[in-house]
Short mmCIF file of C-alpha atoms in Angstrom, two decimals:
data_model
loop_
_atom_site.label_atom_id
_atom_site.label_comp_id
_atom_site.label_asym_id
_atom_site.label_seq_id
_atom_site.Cartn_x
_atom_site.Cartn_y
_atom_site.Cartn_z
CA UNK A 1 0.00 0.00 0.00
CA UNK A 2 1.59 3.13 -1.06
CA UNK A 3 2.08 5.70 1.83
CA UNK A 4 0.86 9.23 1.78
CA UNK A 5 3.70 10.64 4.11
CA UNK A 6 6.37 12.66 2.91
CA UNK A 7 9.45 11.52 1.68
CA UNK A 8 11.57 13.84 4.01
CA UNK A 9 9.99 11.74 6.53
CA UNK A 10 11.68 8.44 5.30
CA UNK A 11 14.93 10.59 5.15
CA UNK A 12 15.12 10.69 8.90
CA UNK A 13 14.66 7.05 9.23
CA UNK A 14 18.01 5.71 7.48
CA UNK A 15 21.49 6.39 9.76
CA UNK A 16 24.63 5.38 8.40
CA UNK A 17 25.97 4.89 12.02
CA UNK A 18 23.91 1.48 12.33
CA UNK A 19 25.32 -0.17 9.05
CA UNK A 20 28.01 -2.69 10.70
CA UNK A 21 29.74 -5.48 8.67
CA UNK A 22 33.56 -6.40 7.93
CA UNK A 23 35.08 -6.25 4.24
CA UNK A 24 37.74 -8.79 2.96
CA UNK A 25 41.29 -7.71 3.10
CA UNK A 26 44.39 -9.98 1.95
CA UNK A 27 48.57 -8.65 1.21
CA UNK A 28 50.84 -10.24 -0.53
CA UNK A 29 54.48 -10.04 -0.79
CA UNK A 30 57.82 -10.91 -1.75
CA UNK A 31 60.16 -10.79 1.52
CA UNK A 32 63.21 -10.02 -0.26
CA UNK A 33 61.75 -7.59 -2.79
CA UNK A 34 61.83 -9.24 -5.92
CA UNK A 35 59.47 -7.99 -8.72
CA UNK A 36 57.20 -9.72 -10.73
CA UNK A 37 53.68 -10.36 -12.25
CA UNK A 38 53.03 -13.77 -10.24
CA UNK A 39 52.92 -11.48 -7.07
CA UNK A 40 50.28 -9.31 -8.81
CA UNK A 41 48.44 -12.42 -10.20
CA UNK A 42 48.02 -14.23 -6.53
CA UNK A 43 47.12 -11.07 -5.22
CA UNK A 44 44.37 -11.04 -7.78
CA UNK A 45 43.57 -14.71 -6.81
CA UNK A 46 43.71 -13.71 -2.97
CA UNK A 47 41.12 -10.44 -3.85
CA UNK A 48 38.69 -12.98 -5.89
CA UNK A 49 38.72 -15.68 -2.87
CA UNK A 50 37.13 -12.63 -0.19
CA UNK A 51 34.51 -12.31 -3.22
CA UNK A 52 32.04 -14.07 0.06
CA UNK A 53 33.49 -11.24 2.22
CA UNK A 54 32.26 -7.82 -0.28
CA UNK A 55 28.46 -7.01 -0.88
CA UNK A 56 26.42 -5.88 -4.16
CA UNK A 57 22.89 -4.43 -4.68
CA UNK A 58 20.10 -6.00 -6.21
CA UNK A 59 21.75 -6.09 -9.34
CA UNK A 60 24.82 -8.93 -8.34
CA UNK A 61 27.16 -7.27 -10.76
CA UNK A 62 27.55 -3.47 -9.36
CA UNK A 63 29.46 -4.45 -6.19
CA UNK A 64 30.72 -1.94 -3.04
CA UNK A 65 33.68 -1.79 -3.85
CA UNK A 66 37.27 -3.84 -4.85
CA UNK A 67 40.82 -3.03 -5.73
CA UNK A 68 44.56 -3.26 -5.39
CA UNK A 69 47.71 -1.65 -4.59
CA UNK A 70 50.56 -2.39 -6.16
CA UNK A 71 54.43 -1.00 -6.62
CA UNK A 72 55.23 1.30 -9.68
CA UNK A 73 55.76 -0.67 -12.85
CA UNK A 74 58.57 1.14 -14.13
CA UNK A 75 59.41 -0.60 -17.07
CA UNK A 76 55.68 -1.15 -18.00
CA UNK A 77 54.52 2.25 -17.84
CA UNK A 78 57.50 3.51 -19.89
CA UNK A 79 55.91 1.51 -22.71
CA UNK A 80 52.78 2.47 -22.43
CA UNK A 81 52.73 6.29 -21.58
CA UNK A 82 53.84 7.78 -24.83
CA UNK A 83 56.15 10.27 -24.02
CA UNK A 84 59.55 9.91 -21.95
CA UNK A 85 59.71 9.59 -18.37
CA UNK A 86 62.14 10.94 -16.13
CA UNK A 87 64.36 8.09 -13.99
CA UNK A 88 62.74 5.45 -11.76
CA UNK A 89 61.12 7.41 -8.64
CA UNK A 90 62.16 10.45 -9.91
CA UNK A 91 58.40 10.36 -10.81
CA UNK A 92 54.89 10.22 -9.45
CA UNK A 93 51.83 8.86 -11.03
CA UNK A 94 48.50 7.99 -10.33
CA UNK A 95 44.69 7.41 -11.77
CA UNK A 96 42.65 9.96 -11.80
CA UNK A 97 38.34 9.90 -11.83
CA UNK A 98 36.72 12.32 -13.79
CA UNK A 99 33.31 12.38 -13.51
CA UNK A 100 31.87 11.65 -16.52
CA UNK A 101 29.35 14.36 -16.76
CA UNK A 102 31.84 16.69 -15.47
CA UNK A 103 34.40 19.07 -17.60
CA UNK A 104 37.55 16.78 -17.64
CA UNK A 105 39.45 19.20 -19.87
CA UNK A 106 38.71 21.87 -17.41
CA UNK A 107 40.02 20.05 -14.26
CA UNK A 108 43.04 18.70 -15.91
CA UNK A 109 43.91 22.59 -16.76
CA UNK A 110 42.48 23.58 -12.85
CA UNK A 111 45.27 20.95 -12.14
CA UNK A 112 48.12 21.95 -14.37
CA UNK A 113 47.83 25.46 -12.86
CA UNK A 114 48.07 24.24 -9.33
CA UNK A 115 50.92 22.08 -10.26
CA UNK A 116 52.62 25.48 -11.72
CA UNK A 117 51.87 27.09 -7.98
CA UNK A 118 53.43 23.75 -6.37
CA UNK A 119 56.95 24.06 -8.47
CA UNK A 120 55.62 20.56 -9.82
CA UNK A 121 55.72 19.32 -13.87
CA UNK A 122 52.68 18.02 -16.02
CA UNK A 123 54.88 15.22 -17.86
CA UNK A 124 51.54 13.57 -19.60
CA UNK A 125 48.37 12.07 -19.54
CA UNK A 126 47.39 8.58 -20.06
CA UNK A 127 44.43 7.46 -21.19
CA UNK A 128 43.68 3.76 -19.20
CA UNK A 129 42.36 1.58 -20.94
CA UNK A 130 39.25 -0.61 -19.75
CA UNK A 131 36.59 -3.15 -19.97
CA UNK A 132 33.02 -2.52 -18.66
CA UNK A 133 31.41 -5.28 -20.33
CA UNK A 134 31.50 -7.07 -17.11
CA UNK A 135 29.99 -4.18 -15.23
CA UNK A 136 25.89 -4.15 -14.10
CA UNK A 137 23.95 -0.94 -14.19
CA UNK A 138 24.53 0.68 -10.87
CA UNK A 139 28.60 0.20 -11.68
CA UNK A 140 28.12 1.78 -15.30
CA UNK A 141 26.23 4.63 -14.09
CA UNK A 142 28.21 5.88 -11.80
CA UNK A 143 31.32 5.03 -13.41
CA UNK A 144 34.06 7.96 -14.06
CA UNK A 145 36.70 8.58 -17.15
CA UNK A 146 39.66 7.34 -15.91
CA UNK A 147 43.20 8.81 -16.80
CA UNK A 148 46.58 8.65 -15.54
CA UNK A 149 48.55 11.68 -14.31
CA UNK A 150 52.50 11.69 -14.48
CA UNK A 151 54.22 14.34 -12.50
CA UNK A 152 57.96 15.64 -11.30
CA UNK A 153 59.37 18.19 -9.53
CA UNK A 154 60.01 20.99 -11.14
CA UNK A 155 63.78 20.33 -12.61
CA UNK A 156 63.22 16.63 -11.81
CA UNK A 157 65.40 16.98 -8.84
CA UNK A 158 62.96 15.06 -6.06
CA UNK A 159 62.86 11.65 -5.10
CA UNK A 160 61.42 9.35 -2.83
CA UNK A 161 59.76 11.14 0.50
CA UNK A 162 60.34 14.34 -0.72
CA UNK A 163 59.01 13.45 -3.88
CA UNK A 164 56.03 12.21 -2.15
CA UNK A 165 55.15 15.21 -0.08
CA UNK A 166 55.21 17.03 -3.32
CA UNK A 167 52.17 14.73 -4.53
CA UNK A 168 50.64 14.71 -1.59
CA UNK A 169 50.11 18.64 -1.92
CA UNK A 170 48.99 18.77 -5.06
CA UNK A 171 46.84 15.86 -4.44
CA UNK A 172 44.99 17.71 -1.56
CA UNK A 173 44.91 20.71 -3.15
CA UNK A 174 42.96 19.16 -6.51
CA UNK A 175 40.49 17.80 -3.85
CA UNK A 176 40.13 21.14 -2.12
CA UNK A 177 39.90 23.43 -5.03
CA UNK A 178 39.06 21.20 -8.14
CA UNK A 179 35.56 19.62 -8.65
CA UNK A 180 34.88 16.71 -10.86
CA UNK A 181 38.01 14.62 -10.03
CA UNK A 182 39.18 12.00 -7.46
CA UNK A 183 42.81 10.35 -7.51
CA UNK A 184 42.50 6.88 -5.80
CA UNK A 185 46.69 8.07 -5.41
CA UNK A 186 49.23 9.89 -6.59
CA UNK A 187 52.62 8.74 -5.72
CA UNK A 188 56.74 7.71 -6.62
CA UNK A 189 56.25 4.49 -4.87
CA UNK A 190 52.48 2.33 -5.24
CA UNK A 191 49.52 3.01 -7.66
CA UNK A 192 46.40 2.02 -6.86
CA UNK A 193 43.87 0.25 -9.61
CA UNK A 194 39.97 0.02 -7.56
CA UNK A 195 36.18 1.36 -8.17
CA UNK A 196 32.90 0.10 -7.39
CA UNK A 197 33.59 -3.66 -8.72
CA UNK A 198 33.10 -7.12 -7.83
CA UNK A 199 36.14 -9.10 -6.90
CA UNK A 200 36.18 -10.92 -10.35
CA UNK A 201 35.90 -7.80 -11.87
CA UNK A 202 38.89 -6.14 -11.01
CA UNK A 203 41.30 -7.93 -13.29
CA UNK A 204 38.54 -7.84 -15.89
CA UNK A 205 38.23 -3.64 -16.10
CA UNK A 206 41.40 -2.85 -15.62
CA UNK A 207 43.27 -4.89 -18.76
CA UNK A 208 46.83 -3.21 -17.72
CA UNK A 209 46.50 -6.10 -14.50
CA UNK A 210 46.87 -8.62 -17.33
CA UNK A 211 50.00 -7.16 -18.96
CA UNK A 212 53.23 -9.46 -17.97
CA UNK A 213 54.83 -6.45 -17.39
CA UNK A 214 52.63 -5.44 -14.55
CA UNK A 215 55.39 -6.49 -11.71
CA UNK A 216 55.37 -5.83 -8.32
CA UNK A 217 56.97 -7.21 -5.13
CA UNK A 218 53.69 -6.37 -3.08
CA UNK A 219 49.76 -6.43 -3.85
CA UNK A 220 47.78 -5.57 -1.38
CA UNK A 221 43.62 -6.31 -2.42
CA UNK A 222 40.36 -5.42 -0.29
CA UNK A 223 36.76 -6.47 -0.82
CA UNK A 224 33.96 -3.92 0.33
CA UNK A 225 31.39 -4.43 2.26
CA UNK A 226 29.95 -0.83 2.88
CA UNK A 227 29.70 -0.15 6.47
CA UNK A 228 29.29 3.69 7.65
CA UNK A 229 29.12 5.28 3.69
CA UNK A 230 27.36 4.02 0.21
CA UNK A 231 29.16 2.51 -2.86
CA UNK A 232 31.16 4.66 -4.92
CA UNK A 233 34.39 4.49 -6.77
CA UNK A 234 36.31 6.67 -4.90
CA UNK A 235 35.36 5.12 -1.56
CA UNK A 236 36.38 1.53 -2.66
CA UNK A 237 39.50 0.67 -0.78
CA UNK A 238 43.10 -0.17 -0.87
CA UNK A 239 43.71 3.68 -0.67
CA UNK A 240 47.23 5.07 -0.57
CA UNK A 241 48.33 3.54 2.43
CA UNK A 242 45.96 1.18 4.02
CA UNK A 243 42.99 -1.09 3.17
CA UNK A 244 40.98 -1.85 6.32
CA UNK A 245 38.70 -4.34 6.97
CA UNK A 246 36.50 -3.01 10.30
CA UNK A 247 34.71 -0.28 11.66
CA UNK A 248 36.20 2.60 13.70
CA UNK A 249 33.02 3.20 15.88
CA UNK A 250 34.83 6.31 17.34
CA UNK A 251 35.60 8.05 14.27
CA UNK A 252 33.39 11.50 14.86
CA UNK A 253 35.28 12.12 17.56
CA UNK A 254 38.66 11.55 16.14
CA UNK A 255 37.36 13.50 13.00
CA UNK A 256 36.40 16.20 15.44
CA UNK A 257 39.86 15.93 17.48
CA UNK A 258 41.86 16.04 13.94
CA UNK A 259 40.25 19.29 12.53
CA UNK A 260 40.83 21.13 16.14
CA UNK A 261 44.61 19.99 15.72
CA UNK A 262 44.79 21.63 12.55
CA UNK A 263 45.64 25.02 13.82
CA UNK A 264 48.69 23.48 15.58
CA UNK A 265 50.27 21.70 13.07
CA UNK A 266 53.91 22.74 11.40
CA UNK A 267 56.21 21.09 9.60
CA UNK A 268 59.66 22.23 7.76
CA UNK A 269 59.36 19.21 5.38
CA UNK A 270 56.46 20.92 3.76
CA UNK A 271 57.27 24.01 1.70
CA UNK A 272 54.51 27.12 1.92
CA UNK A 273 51.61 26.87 4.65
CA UNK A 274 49.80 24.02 5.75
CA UNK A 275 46.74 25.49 5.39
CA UNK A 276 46.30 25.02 1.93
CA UNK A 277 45.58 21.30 2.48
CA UNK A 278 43.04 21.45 4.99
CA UNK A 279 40.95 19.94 5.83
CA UNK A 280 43.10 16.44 6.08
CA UNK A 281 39.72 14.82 6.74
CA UNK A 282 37.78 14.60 3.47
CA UNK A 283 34.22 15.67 4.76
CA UNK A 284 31.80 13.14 3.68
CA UNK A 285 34.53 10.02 3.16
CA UNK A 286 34.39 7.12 5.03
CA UNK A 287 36.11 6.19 8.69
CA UNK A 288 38.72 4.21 6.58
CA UNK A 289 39.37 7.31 4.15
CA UNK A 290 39.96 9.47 7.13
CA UNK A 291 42.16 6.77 9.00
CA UNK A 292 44.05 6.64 5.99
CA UNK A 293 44.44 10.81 5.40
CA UNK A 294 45.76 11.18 9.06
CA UNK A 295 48.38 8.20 8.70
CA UNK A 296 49.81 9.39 5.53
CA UNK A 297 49.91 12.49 7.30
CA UNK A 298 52.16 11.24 10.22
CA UNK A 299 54.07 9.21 7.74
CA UNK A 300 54.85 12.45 5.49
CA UNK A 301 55.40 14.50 8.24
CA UNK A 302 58.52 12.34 9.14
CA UNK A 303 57.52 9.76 11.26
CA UNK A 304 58.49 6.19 10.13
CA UNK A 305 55.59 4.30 8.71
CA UNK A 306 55.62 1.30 11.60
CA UNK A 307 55.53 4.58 14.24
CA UNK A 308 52.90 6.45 12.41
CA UNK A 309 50.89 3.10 12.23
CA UNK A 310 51.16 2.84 16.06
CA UNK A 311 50.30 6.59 16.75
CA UNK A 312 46.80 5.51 14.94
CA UNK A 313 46.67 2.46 16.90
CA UNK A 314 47.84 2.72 20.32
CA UNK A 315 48.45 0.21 22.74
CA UNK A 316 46.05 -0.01 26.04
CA UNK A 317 47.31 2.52 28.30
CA UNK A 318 44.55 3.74 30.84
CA UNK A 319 44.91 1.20 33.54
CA UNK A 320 48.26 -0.12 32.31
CA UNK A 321 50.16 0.77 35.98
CA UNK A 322 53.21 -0.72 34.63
CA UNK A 323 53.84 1.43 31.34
CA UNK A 324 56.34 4.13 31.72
CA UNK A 325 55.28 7.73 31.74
CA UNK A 326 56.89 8.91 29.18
CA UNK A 327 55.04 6.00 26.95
CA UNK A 328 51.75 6.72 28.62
CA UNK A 329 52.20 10.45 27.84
#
């Protein structure tokens, strides 16, 4: 029986905070470093055997979300870009979202001009190939044009951290200031390959995953099950540092804590004030976007990553009489 109430009255019904479930999460990885596709292919095995452990609508083939990080493939994108790239890590690249009603020409020059401001270089665009045959309805319509972005510092002098904070500013400042676009990452190090896909369909979208020359010495694969936000590309995880497969049930307060400490924060690794990449919450993303943004923060700001990791994850100290004080504090 249809109801006669109004629909801002079903509005107030739905809360995201009671949506609880756990997502899939797998890493794989060669211990002494060595490169190679069979490290990306069982990672892509490992992502397809959580398929149980994601969720999809109605429709089984628009899932909530799937992906994978991987290492730089040097030698693979050097054959594939179309114009010359600078030497290994002296270079940072990432996918970019568009959203395909959006003005993609128009962001890309938004971001070129921002990348002027940040002493950083536009080496190229990529156009990334893919496969949506695979994809069900809810996947295709919200799906974005996907490029890649290739970037150095200016003179091509930066590498590694450095290098990385560099990205990581223009990064936040596209987010900030430039509408239409998302970069799942943007970095000398990993690249990230995810959207709103079923497990199985990771490998089948993204045809680079295929390539032989797709190496890595790490892969590290999550399988959504949408807890505290909806589906959407940009939400689906690994993203640039973690994927993460529970729910931070505290994360309005630690979202509230983080935007207070923003007045206080200062660092001489990063050139120019910080406040052009605030707010390092994303309003709107979800607890695992934000956990995420505030550990690549730490990590960035010159903490080790193990340290930064434990910052964001500390030890029980309340009623721990034993710990020292200077641990406690």
């Amino acid at each position: 029986m249809a109801s006669s109430a109004p629909a801002s009255l079903f509005n107030t019904l739905y809360s995201p905070e009671f949506e609880h479930d756990a997502c899939g999460v797998a890493f794989v990885v060669d211990i002494k470093g060595r490169k190679s596709h069979e490290i990306v292919e069982k990672g892509l095995t490992a992502l397809m055997n959580l398929e149980h452990r994601g969720a999809s609508g109605a429709d089984p083939d628009t899932g909530d979300g799937a992906g994978i990080l991987i290492q730089i493939p040097d030698d693979f994108l050097r054959s594939v870009a179309g114009f010359q790239l600078p030497d290994p890590g002296r270079y940072a690249t990432g996918l970019a979202f568009f959203d395909r009603e959006g003005d993609a020409a128009g962001a890309k020059a938004a971001i070129a001009a921002i990348a002027e401001q940040e002493s950083v270089e536009v080496i190229g665009w990529r156009e990334v190939p893919v496969d949506n045959s695979s994809l069900g309805a809810g996947s295709k319509t919200a799906e974005p044009h996907i490029e890649q972005l290739f970037i150095a510092s200016r003179g091509r002098t930066l590498e590694g951290l450095p290098l990385e904070r560099v990205a990581f500013v223009l990064r936040k400042r596209v987010e900030h200031e430039v509408g239409g676009v998302y970069f799942p990452s943007l970095s000398a190090r990993t690249m990230v390959y995810k959207g709103m896909l079923t497990t199985p369909q990771v490998s089948q979208y993204y045809t680079d995953l295929s390539d032989e020359r797709m190496v890595s010495a790490l892969a590290l694969v999550h399988s959504r099950f949408s807890t505290n936000t909806f589906p959407s590309w940009s939400l689906s995880h690994p993203y640039r540092l973690i994927a993460h497969n529970g729910e931070i049930n505290t994360v309005k307060g630690n979202r509230n804590w983080m935007q207070a400490r923003e007045s206080l924060l200062a660092s001489h690794l990063f050139s120019g004030d910080l406040e052009r990449i605030f707010p390092i919450c994303t309003p709107g993303a979800s607890d695992s976007a934000s956990f995420d943004e505030v550990l690549e923060l730490l990590h960035l700001g010159g903490r080790p990553l193990p340290h930064a990791v434990l910052m964001m994850i500390p030890e029980a100290w309340e009623n721990h009489r034993q710990m020292q004080p200077e641990k406690r504090a």
